[in-house]
């Protein structure tokens, strides 16, 4: 078992521990070759991105193209009485206006349930819902055209309270009803009352993915009008293809997608946004169509993290042993289902946290309201559950007279323990190690007597006084499922070609910034002993890779690339063995050579593959999962990863200002495949969790967004970034093809409750809600 | 649309912009009319820094500048930082240090960091944070970006001594 420590803090000496920063010093495995697995291989798209040469989807351009734009509902709930597009069509430079009447196929789409209209036809159900789209010669012409479309609405009273949506006596706002899904978990003793009982109701605000690269696509119509090619930033090309083809009434083979460069995703590109609109306009106008959202439209155009209200009651023995959890969860799914039902399942099945607990009574709802639709965001339901269970663990610790660390160690889950769903945790589960190793990381220095204003809460613009600032420390620990759940056959495909010592890989795995492109190259280098690994364009020309989400691509597409490379290696060995009269099972790759492990043959892979060509495709499937029964019992998840976070904050309680000073973390990663990429995921996830803790929230009033802009929706800046100290715990996961667990989501999950707990410790406030606002600190209970 | 035309000097090259709507931002004209899509837009409000370019020696948000008002300015974009496709030290160190993930923030940050180091070759860590606090990065949490800047700063200092 190895581990790496990485310091990412700026404020202190950079050479205290091993640093991921140089990109050269982190590789401890002496045998691994430059660019192979385990090294900080550099991403192939890095330099093009740094030089501005990398083509993002918004950079796509075609001769003769038109600009598409979308008309959206200003009302959260209204009946459409009439749409008059003639004014827009009369504008010089406008080529087409389309509405629901122009959709040739299925009128709705959706990831799990097809319940979201391509364009609203009879009702609009959220403010920002698409009603029509135009194609014009210039973005400004398109904007004027949208203004010229007349829509008469009969405005209705919106349903904006998630709790009210559960009330079955209320009129449904959608034919599918107001409750998207309800799931209970009933396990063990339903009447157990602990010696110690603590409870609370917790609220999580609506967070936005806020990926930097706005939604954009270019659609090119086929000459015969029966097909279209789309360059788009998405997380799952084949799912888009399926949904677009159905809405356009085209054969899926006639809808060809190529990944346009993706400027971040974080769940916000799992659902269809402009895909169908853009393709439809291309088919109608027979011209290339470029569509690109601005930032405000992006807030309307993609789903968000579910706001949630979670009641929890924990029962424990006097010594702190957790005996039973009770919980009621209500997730506001907004107007359309998106992935709400899966988000709900994640929330209810993770509500015990990474702790042993035999008895549970859980009731969860995902409901439909006239608020903006919610769906996938990094952490996917577990973020919400974690904020509640970690807040509870601190209450339990206080009630039992234990420290936050000791209560967690006492109950820490281990491999072989059962979840409240009855599922046995077969994954490596180093929860105790995560906690202990986080606790062993150094604490930050005390705030200087005369700190730079930039280092105190609020920064230089605000007026926190050094004497008022209080420091607090808080903890969070989490469990996160990896891959898709509930019986979904979640596979990934990859192809490998080898000739003359050069490997070429093909896959449809969406590269959204996470770095799968470099990981795929590393795998091929390690398995095949090649140095040069070329990558085909990421497109629907090959089978599905599934979604870049659920921390799944290292495991799934990594497994597929590994499998394809191994098949090619077998054929290479067979060829070499045939030439030399050897048993191919004696052959192995050593560095860049094929070697006979029992003899003296050594031949470079380049020579061995000269004049030959091997081409293999592999599909990786993970083990089967099951659906939950009505009591929430069943093996619904594939595998789990764990992480601990310790946050240190400085707070000015009188002004309600917070500065997150340091976050220490130990993460269960299975195996580090690329230290530089791994630390990037950890630091990036921590920043997003910090955002949810202290600043990020879409504020709604009567169903309307109050802050759909970067001026009003605040994101962490360089000055908000805490020092991060990370330890990666390497206990290879036997189930995982490369021994590595997905690492994308865990960093952002328990850091939020850790920061909020630290603010509680500094202020004594209850703070049952995240993000914590200055008002909550100054005036809260 | 108007029939007027104006000239822009970008990366040392003069361009004539004809038949353009005069309300177009410098960001739009660079990207859509001059074939220089390296400069990115992510907010159009001067909040994210993705669109940072150098105008007469100052780092500006090109989304906030009307192109037609930039006629007498000397404009440098991410494409114009180096010649012959060779990366600058800042560009190379962003890659080496892991400062690039999705890369959408990267061109703006690279321009901002060049501008910072031109003015202040030895910024403290806090000065670096302050200087790039107008450039939002959603992916990296900034840690590797700080490291990239630190590496260039130190390498340049070593070269100078
Ligand atoms: S696009 Fe100019 S600052 Fe964001
Ligand atoms: S690398 Fe994605 S926004 Fe910075």
Coordinates of N, CA and C in Angstrom, one line a residue, chain A residues 81-174:
Chain A
X81 N -51.9 30.7 -25.1 CA -53.2 30.9 -25.8 C -52.9 31.0 -27.3
X82 N -51.9 31.6 -27.7 CA -51.6 31.9 -29.1 C -50.1 32.2 -29.3
X83 N -49.6 31.7 -30.4 CA -48.2 32.1 -30.7 C -48.3 32.7 -32.2
X84 N -47.8 33.9 -32.4 CA -47.8 34.5 -33.7 C -46.4 34.8 -34.1
X85 N -45.9 34.1 -35.1 CA -44.5 34.2 -35.5 C -44.3 35.1 -36.7
X86 N -45.4 35.7 -37.2 CA -45.3 36.4 -38.5 C -44.4 37.6 -38.4
X87 N -44.4 38.3 -37.3 CA -43.6 39.5 -37.2 C -42.1 39.1 -37.3
X88 N -41.8 38.0 -36.7 CA -40.3 37.6 -36.8 C -39.9 37.2 -38.2
X89 N -40.8 36.5 -38.8 CA -40.5 36.0 -40.2 C -40.4 37.2 -41.2
X90 N -41.0 38.3 -40.8 CA -41.0 39.4 -41.7 C -39.7 40.2 -41.7
X91 N -38.9 39.9 -40.7 CA -37.6 40.6 -40.5 C -36.6 40.2 -41.5
X92 N -36.0 41.1 -42.1 CA -34.9 40.9 -43.1 C -33.8 40.1 -42.4
X93 N -33.4 39.0 -43.0 CA -32.3 38.2 -42.4 C -32.8 37.0 -41.6
X94 N -34.1 36.9 -41.3 CA -34.6 35.8 -40.6 C -35.0 34.7 -41.5
X95 N -34.5 33.5 -41.3 CA -34.8 32.4 -42.3 C -35.8 31.4 -41.8
X96 N -36.0 31.3 -40.5 CA -37.0 30.3 -40.0 C -37.4 30.7 -38.6
X97 N -38.6 30.3 -38.3 CA -39.1 30.3 -36.9 C -39.7 29.0 -36.7
X98 N -39.4 28.3 -35.6 CA -40.0 27.0 -35.4 C -40.6 27.0 -34.0
X99 N -41.7 26.2 -33.9 CA -42.4 26.0 -32.6 C -42.7 24.5 -32.5
X100 N -43.5 24.2 -31.5 CA -43.8 22.8 -31.3 C -44.5 22.2 -32.5
X101 N -45.2 23.0 -33.2 CA -45.9 22.5 -34.4 C -44.9 22.0 -35.5
X102 N -43.6 22.4 -35.4 CA -42.7 22.0 -36.4 C -41.8 20.8 -36.1
X103 N -42.1 20.3 -34.9 CA -41.3 19.1 -34.4 C -41.8 17.9 -35.1
X104 N -41.0 17.3 -36.0 CA -41.5 16.2 -36.8 C -41.7 14.9 -36.1
X105 N -41.0 14.7 -35.0 CA -41.1 13.4 -34.3 C -41.7 13.5 -32.9
X106 N -41.1 12.9 -32.0 CA -41.6 12.9 -30.6 C -41.5 14.4 -30.1
X107 N -42.5 14.8 -29.4 CA -42.6 16.2 -28.9 C -41.9 16.4 -27.6
X108 N -41.4 15.3 -27.0 CA -40.7 15.5 -25.7 C -39.4 14.7 -25.7
X109 N -38.6 15.0 -24.7 CA -37.4 14.3 -24.5 C -37.2 14.2 -23.0
X110 N -36.1 13.4 -22.6 CA -35.8 13.3 -21.2 C -34.8 12.2 -21.0
X111 N -34.0 12.2 -20.0 CA -33.0 11.2 -19.8 C -33.6 9.9 -19.2
X112 N -34.6 10.0 -18.3 CA -35.2 8.8 -17.7 C -36.6 8.7 -18.2
X113 N -37.4 9.8 -17.9 CA -38.7 9.9 -18.4 C -38.8 10.9 -19.5
X114 N -39.5 10.7 -20.6 CA -39.6 11.6 -21.7 C -40.7 12.6 -21.4
X115 N -40.5 13.6 -20.6 CA -41.6 14.4 -20.1 C -41.4 15.9 -20.4
X116 N -40.3 16.2 -21.1 CA -39.9 17.6 -21.3 C -40.2 18.0 -22.8
X117 N -41.0 19.0 -23.0 CA -41.3 19.3 -24.4 C -40.1 19.9 -25.1
X118 N -39.9 19.6 -26.4 CA -38.9 20.3 -27.2 C -39.2 21.8 -27.2
X119 N -40.5 22.1 -27.5 CA -41.0 23.5 -27.3 C -42.3 23.3 -26.6
X120 N -42.6 24.2 -25.6 CA -43.9 24.2 -24.9 C -45.0 24.4 -26.0
X121 N -46.0 23.6 -25.8 CA -47.1 23.7 -26.7 C -48.4 24.2 -26.1
X122 N -48.8 23.6 -25.0 CA -50.0 24.1 -24.4 C -49.7 24.8 -23.1
X123 N -48.8 24.3 -22.3 CA -48.4 25.0 -21.1 C -46.9 25.3 -21.0
X124 N -46.5 26.4 -20.4 CA -45.1 26.5 -20.0 C -45.1 26.2 -18.5
X125 N -44.1 25.5 -18.0 CA -44.1 25.0 -16.6 C -42.9 25.6 -15.8
X126 N -42.0 26.3 -16.5 CA -41.0 27.0 -15.7 C -40.6 28.3 -16.4
X127 N -40.1 29.2 -15.7 CA -39.7 30.5 -16.3 C -38.3 30.2 -17.0
X128 N -38.3 30.3 -18.3 CA -37.1 30.0 -19.1 C -37.4 28.8 -20.0
X129 N -38.6 28.2 -20.0 CA -38.9 27.1 -20.9 C -38.9 27.5 -22.3
X130 N -38.3 26.8 -23.2 CA -38.3 27.1 -24.6 C -39.7 27.1 -25.3
X131 N -40.0 28.1 -26.0 CA -41.3 28.2 -26.7 C -41.2 28.2 -28.2
X132 N -40.1 28.8 -28.7 CA -39.8 28.9 -30.1 C -38.4 29.1 -30.4
X133 N -37.9 28.9 -31.6 CA -36.5 29.2 -32.0 C -36.5 29.8 -33.3
X134 N -35.5 30.6 -33.6 CA -35.3 31.3 -34.9 C -33.9 31.0 -35.4
X135 N -33.8 31.2 -36.8 CA -32.5 31.2 -37.4 C -32.4 32.5 -38.2
X136 N -31.3 33.1 -38.0 CA -31.1 34.4 -38.7 C -29.6 34.6 -39.0
X137 N -29.4 35.7 -39.8 CA -28.0 35.9 -40.4 C -27.0 36.4 -39.4
X138 N -27.5 36.9 -38.2 CA -26.6 37.5 -37.2 C -27.2 37.4 -35.9
X139 N -26.4 37.2 -34.8 CA -27.0 37.1 -33.5 C -28.0 38.2 -33.1
X140 N -27.6 39.4 -33.6 CA -28.5 40.6 -33.3 C -29.8 40.5 -34.0
X141 N -29.8 40.0 -35.3 CA -31.0 39.8 -36.0 C -31.9 38.8 -35.3
X142 N -31.2 37.7 -34.8 CA -32.0 36.7 -34.1 C -32.6 37.2 -32.9
X143 N -31.9 38.1 -32.2 CA -32.4 38.6 -30.9 C -33.7 39.5 -31.2
X144 N -33.6 40.3 -32.3 CA -34.8 41.1 -32.7 C -35.9 40.2 -33.1
X145 N -35.6 39.1 -33.8 CA -36.7 38.2 -34.2 C -37.4 37.6 -33.0
X146 N -36.6 37.2 -32.0 CA -37.3 36.7 -30.8 C -38.2 37.7 -30.2
X147 N -37.8 39.0 -30.2 CA -38.7 40.1 -29.6 C -39.9 40.2 -30.4
X148 N -39.9 39.9 -31.7 CA -41.0 40.1 -32.6 C -42.0 38.9 -32.5
X149 N -41.7 37.9 -31.9 CA -42.7 36.8 -31.7 C -43.7 37.1 -30.6
X150 N -44.9 37.0 -31.0 CA -46.0 37.3 -30.0 C -46.5 36.0 -29.4
X151 N -46.4 35.9 -28.0 CA -47.0 34.8 -27.4 C -48.0 35.3 -26.3
X152 N -49.3 34.9 -26.5 CA -50.3 35.3 -25.5 C -50.4 34.2 -24.4
X153 N -50.1 34.6 -23.2 CA -50.2 33.6 -22.1 C -51.4 33.9 -21.2
X154 N -52.0 32.8 -20.7 CA -52.9 33.0 -19.6 C -52.1 32.5 -18.4
X155 N -51.7 33.5 -17.6 CA -50.8 33.3 -16.5 C -51.5 32.5 -15.4
X156 N -50.9 31.5 -14.9 CA -51.4 30.6 -13.8 C -50.6 30.8 -12.5
X157 N -51.2 30.4 -11.4 CA -50.4 30.4 -10.2 C -49.4 29.3 -10.1
X158 N -48.2 29.6 -10.0 CA -47.2 28.5 -10.0 C -47.2 27.7 -8.7
X159 N -46.8 26.5 -8.8 CA -46.6 25.6 -7.7 C -45.1 25.7 -7.4
X160 N -44.7 26.4 -6.3 CA -43.3 26.6 -6.1 C -42.8 26.0 -4.8
X161 N -43.7 25.4 -4.0 CA -43.3 24.8 -2.7 C -43.3 23.3 -2.9
X162 N -42.1 22.8 -2.7 CA -41.9 21.3 -2.9 C -42.8 20.5 -2.0
X163 N -42.9 21.0 -0.7 CA -43.8 20.3 0.2 C -45.2 20.2 -0.3
X164 N -45.7 21.3 -0.8 CA -47.1 21.3 -1.3 C -47.2 20.4 -2.5
X165 N -46.2 20.1 -3.2 CA -46.3 19.2 -4.4 C -46.5 17.8 -4.0
X166 N -46.2 17.5 -2.8 CA -46.5 16.1 -2.3 C -47.9 15.9 -2.1
X167 N -48.6 16.9 -1.8 CA -50.1 16.9 -1.4 C -50.9 16.4 -2.7
X168 N -51.3 15.2 -2.6 CA -52.0 14.6 -3.8 C -53.3 15.2 -4.1
X169 N -53.8 16.0 -3.2 CA -55.1 16.7 -3.5 C -54.9 17.9 -4.4
X170 N -53.7 18.3 -4.6 CA -53.4 19.5 -5.4 C -53.4 19.1 -6.9
X171 N -53.9 20.0 -7.7 CA -53.9 19.7 -9.2 C -52.5 19.5 -9.7
X172 N -52.3 18.5 -10.5 CA -51.0 18.2 -11.1 C -50.7 19.3 -12.1
X173 N -49.4 19.7 -12.2 CA -49.0 20.7 -13.2 C -48.5 20.0 -14.4
X174 N -48.5 18.7 -14.4 CA -48.0 17.9 -15.6 C -48.7 16.6 -15.7

